[in-house]
Amino acid sequence: MPRPNWRAAGGCAFAPDPDGHDIPLWRPEVFPSTVILVPAPEGFDGARHIGLSTLGPFAADGRDASERHLVLADSGGDHYLCLAQAEPGRGLAAILPLDAAFDLRIEAVTRLYRRLRGRPAGPLPRALDLTPQRRARLIQLLHTLDFRFAGAGPREIAAALIDAGAATLPAIEWKSSASRRKANRLIRDAQGLMNGGYRTLLRGG
């Protein structure tokens, strides 16, 4: 998955949810590749302390009242960290909520651990690594939204994105054409993506 533009919204260090939800997109509740780090429980003296100053560079670094949120650049795919209640010099533990995204969370923690040990973190989880076909489809859906916002109808979208010949089809042929069906499907899927569907991309959907 390409790195999000964390400073896209009014210069904010991390992007809010453009759909108006209260939980920002970078929160671990929404994006399971964000690793939650907290002080290790008592007795785990061997828990690793992470010297953040030695990890850089950070693509983004933000704070709220109780947490620090970091994006650690990595050639194999960036690491997203939520550091809660940090205590200087104390080892850390990763929290893995037992939810539907548990497998993704495990992979995110494993990649980070490999990085902390000085090894290549490895590629992003397969579910988050967009195939060329899926990437092309998402670009097409974004173009569809652009056309819709500009007032284009299905025929104009079909002519621009599917088959230029759709623009000159007689009305009766257009109504039963495959281009019309494809254009309407693009419009439906593009609107679904805009109306919250984009959030499933963060979970490998």
Short mmCIF file of C-alpha atoms in Angstrom, two decimals:
data_model
loop_
_atom_site.label_atom_id
_atom_site.label_comp_id
_atom_site.label_asym_id
_atom_site.label_seq_id
_atom_site.Cartn_x
_atom_site.Cartn_y
_atom_site.Cartn_z
CA MET A 1 0.00 0.00 0.00
CA PRO A 2 1.40 3.42 -0.84
CA ARG A 3 2.27 5.69 2.04
CA PRO A 4 -0.64 7.95 2.96
CA ASN A 5 -0.22 11.68 2.63
CA TRP A 6 -0.26 12.35 6.36
CA ARG A 7 -0.07 16.13 5.84
CA ALA A 8 -2.85 16.36 3.32
CA ALA A 9 -5.53 17.77 5.59
CA GLY A 10 -4.79 21.35 6.56
CA GLY A 11 -1.17 20.59 7.41
CA CYS A 12 -2.13 17.98 10.03
CA ALA A 13 0.62 15.49 10.83
CA PHE A 14 -1.85 12.62 10.48
CA ALA A 15 -4.87 12.41 8.24
CA PRO A 16 -8.39 12.46 9.71
CA ASP A 17 -11.12 10.27 8.31
CA PRO A 18 -12.45 12.14 5.24
CA ASP A 19 -15.82 10.47 5.75
CA GLY A 20 -16.35 12.39 8.97
CA HIS A 21 -15.96 9.52 11.43
CA ASP A 22 -14.69 10.39 14.87
CA ILE A 23 -11.80 7.88 14.75
CA PRO A 24 -8.91 9.03 12.51
CA LEU A 25 -7.72 6.62 9.83
CA TRP A 26 -4.31 6.09 11.43
CA ARG A 27 -5.77 4.82 14.69
CA PRO A 28 -5.17 1.09 15.38
CA GLU A 29 -8.92 0.59 15.80
CA VAL A 30 -9.25 1.43 12.10
CA PHE A 31 -5.86 0.49 10.64
CA PRO A 32 -4.71 -2.88 12.04
CA SER A 33 -1.17 -2.37 10.71
CA THR A 34 -0.69 0.24 13.42
CA VAL A 35 1.23 -1.54 16.20
CA ILE A 36 0.10 -0.65 19.72
CA LEU A 37 3.06 -0.42 22.11
CA VAL A 38 2.70 -0.07 25.90
CA PRO A 39 5.04 -0.54 28.88
CA ALA A 40 5.69 -4.23 29.46
CA PRO A 41 3.99 -5.82 32.49
CA GLU A 42 5.93 -6.12 35.72
CA GLY A 43 8.31 -9.07 35.73
CA PHE A 44 9.16 -8.90 32.02
CA ASP A 45 12.60 -7.47 32.60
CA GLY A 46 13.84 -8.79 29.27
CA ALA A 47 11.28 -6.85 27.28
CA ARG A 48 12.95 -4.72 24.67
CA HIS A 49 13.32 -0.99 25.15
CA ILE A 50 13.02 0.87 21.87
CA GLY A 51 15.32 3.83 21.48
CA LEU A 52 13.18 5.89 19.13
CA SER A 53 16.06 8.19 18.30
CA THR A 54 17.92 5.25 16.76
CA LEU A 55 15.05 4.07 14.55
CA GLY A 56 14.53 7.03 12.18
CA PRO A 57 13.80 8.46 9.83
CA PHE A 58 10.17 9.03 10.73
CA ALA A 59 7.80 9.92 7.93
CA ALA A 60 5.43 11.41 10.51
CA ASP A 61 5.44 12.05 14.25
CA GLY A 62 2.40 13.29 16.14
CA ARG A 63 1.07 13.36 19.68
CA ASP A 64 -2.23 13.65 21.48
CA ALA A 65 -3.03 13.81 25.18
CA SER A 66 -1.74 10.34 26.05
CA GLU A 67 -0.12 8.79 22.98
CA ARG A 68 2.55 9.28 20.39
CA HIS A 69 1.87 8.22 16.82
CA LEU A 70 4.75 7.47 14.46
CA VAL A 71 5.29 6.37 10.90
CA LEU A 72 8.67 4.68 10.55
CA ALA A 73 9.94 4.70 6.98
CA ASP A 74 10.92 1.33 5.53
CA SER A 75 11.72 0.36 1.96
CA GLY A 76 9.57 -2.75 2.28
CA GLY A 77 6.56 -0.79 3.58
CA ASP A 78 6.32 1.73 6.40
CA HIS A 79 5.64 0.81 10.05
CA TYR A 80 2.86 2.55 11.96
CA LEU A 81 3.26 2.83 15.73
CA CYS A 82 0.94 3.94 18.51
CA LEU A 83 3.08 4.43 21.63
CA ALA A 84 0.87 4.68 24.68
CA GLN A 85 1.98 5.73 28.16
CA ALA A 86 5.68 5.54 27.35
CA GLU A 87 8.05 5.32 30.29
CA PRO A 88 11.72 6.18 29.59
CA GLY A 89 14.00 3.16 29.90
CA ARG A 90 11.19 0.64 30.36
CA GLY A 91 10.71 -2.29 28.00
CA LEU A 92 7.70 -2.41 25.74
CA ALA A 93 4.97 -4.90 24.89
CA ALA A 94 2.72 -5.04 21.85
CA ILE A 95 -1.04 -5.30 22.33
CA LEU A 96 -2.87 -7.59 19.90
CA PRO A 97 -6.65 -7.20 20.13
CA LEU A 98 -8.45 -10.44 19.34
CA ASP A 99 -10.57 -8.99 16.56
CA ALA A 100 -11.25 -9.79 12.91
CA ALA A 101 -7.97 -8.14 11.90
CA PHE A 102 -5.82 -10.25 14.24
CA ASP A 103 -3.82 -11.86 11.41
CA LEU A 104 -2.88 -8.45 10.01
CA ARG A 105 -1.87 -7.24 13.47
CA ILE A 106 0.39 -10.27 13.92
CA GLU A 107 2.09 -9.58 10.61
CA ALA A 108 2.59 -5.91 11.48
CA VAL A 109 4.20 -6.76 14.82
CA THR A 110 6.39 -9.41 13.22
CA ARG A 111 7.64 -6.98 10.58
CA LEU A 112 8.43 -4.38 13.24
CA TYR A 113 10.24 -6.94 15.40
CA ARG A 114 12.43 -7.98 12.48
CA ARG A 115 13.26 -4.32 11.88
CA LEU A 116 14.14 -3.83 15.56
CA ARG A 117 16.55 -6.77 15.34
CA GLY A 118 18.37 -5.15 12.44
CA ARG A 119 16.93 -7.46 9.81
CA PRO A 120 14.86 -6.58 6.73
CA ALA A 121 11.27 -6.22 7.83
CA GLY A 122 10.01 -7.96 4.73
CA PRO A 123 7.11 -7.00 2.49
CA LEU A 124 3.77 -5.69 3.62
CA PRO A 125 1.07 -8.26 4.36
CA ARG A 126 -0.30 -9.63 1.11
CA ALA A 127 -3.75 -8.25 1.92
CA LEU A 128 -2.36 -4.70 1.99
CA ASP A 129 -0.08 -4.96 -1.03
CA LEU A 130 -2.23 -3.78 -3.92
CA THR A 131 -1.87 -5.80 -7.11
CA PRO A 132 -1.42 -3.83 -10.34
CA GLN A 133 -4.95 -4.84 -11.33
CA ARG A 134 -6.46 -3.63 -8.06
CA ARG A 135 -4.47 -0.41 -8.22
CA ALA A 136 -5.68 0.20 -11.78
CA ARG A 137 -9.26 -0.44 -10.69
CA LEU A 138 -9.01 2.03 -7.81
CA ILE A 139 -7.57 4.67 -10.13
CA GLN A 140 -10.47 4.08 -12.51
CA LEU A 141 -12.94 4.50 -9.64
CA LEU A 142 -11.32 7.78 -8.63
CA HIS A 143 -11.55 9.02 -12.21
CA THR A 144 -15.20 8.02 -12.19
CA LEU A 145 -15.82 10.15 -9.12
CA ASP A 146 -14.06 13.09 -10.78
CA PHE A 147 -16.35 12.79 -13.79
CA ARG A 148 -19.46 12.49 -11.61
CA PHE A 149 -18.53 15.56 -9.60
CA ALA A 150 -18.09 17.40 -12.90
CA GLY A 151 -21.65 16.44 -13.88
CA ALA A 152 -20.89 13.57 -16.28
CA GLY A 153 -23.43 10.82 -16.80
CA PRO A 154 -22.90 7.11 -17.55
CA ARG A 155 -22.44 7.63 -21.29
CA GLU A 156 -19.73 10.27 -20.81
CA ILE A 157 -17.97 8.07 -18.28
CA ALA A 158 -18.17 5.06 -20.59
CA ALA A 159 -16.71 7.06 -23.47
CA ALA A 160 -13.86 8.42 -21.31
CA LEU A 161 -12.94 5.30 -19.34
CA ILE A 162 -14.27 2.22 -21.15
CA ASP A 163 -14.93 2.63 -24.88
CA ALA A 164 -14.73 5.88 -26.83
CA GLY A 165 -17.32 4.48 -29.22
CA ALA A 166 -19.99 4.70 -26.52
CA ALA A 167 -20.32 8.41 -27.27
CA THR A 168 -21.75 7.75 -30.76
CA LEU A 169 -23.93 4.71 -30.11
CA PRO A 170 -27.59 5.17 -31.04
CA ALA A 171 -29.76 5.50 -27.96
CA ILE A 172 -31.40 2.08 -28.37
CA GLU A 173 -27.99 0.37 -28.67
CA TRP A 174 -26.58 2.32 -25.75
CA LYS A 175 -29.36 1.15 -23.44
CA SER A 176 -28.48 -2.51 -23.97
CA SER A 177 -24.72 -2.11 -24.35
CA ALA A 178 -22.02 -3.68 -22.21
CA SER A 179 -20.40 -0.22 -21.93
CA ARG A 180 -23.50 1.14 -20.20
CA ARG A 181 -23.54 -1.74 -17.73
CA LYS A 182 -19.84 -1.29 -17.02
CA ALA A 183 -20.24 2.46 -16.56
CA ASN A 184 -23.12 2.02 -14.13
CA ARG A 185 -21.06 -0.54 -12.22
CA LEU A 186 -18.15 1.93 -12.05
CA ILE A 187 -20.47 4.63 -10.71
CA ARG A 188 -21.93 2.29 -8.10
CA ASP A 189 -18.54 1.05 -6.92
CA ALA A 190 -17.02 4.55 -6.95
CA GLN A 191 -19.83 5.90 -4.80
CA GLY A 192 -19.44 2.96 -2.43
CA LEU A 193 -15.73 3.67 -2.15
CA MET A 194 -16.45 7.32 -1.38
CA ASN A 195 -19.18 6.52 1.16
CA GLY A 196 -16.95 4.62 3.56
CA GLY A 197 -15.75 1.77 1.38
CA TYR A 198 -12.23 3.19 1.34
CA ARG A 199 -11.93 2.14 4.97
CA THR A 200 -11.91 -1.54 3.98
CA LEU A 201 -8.63 -0.94 2.12
CA LEU A 202 -6.95 -0.41 5.49
CA ARG A 203 -7.99 -3.93 6.52
CA GLY A 204 -7.02 -5.59 3.27
CA GLY A 205 -10.54 -5.60 1.87
#
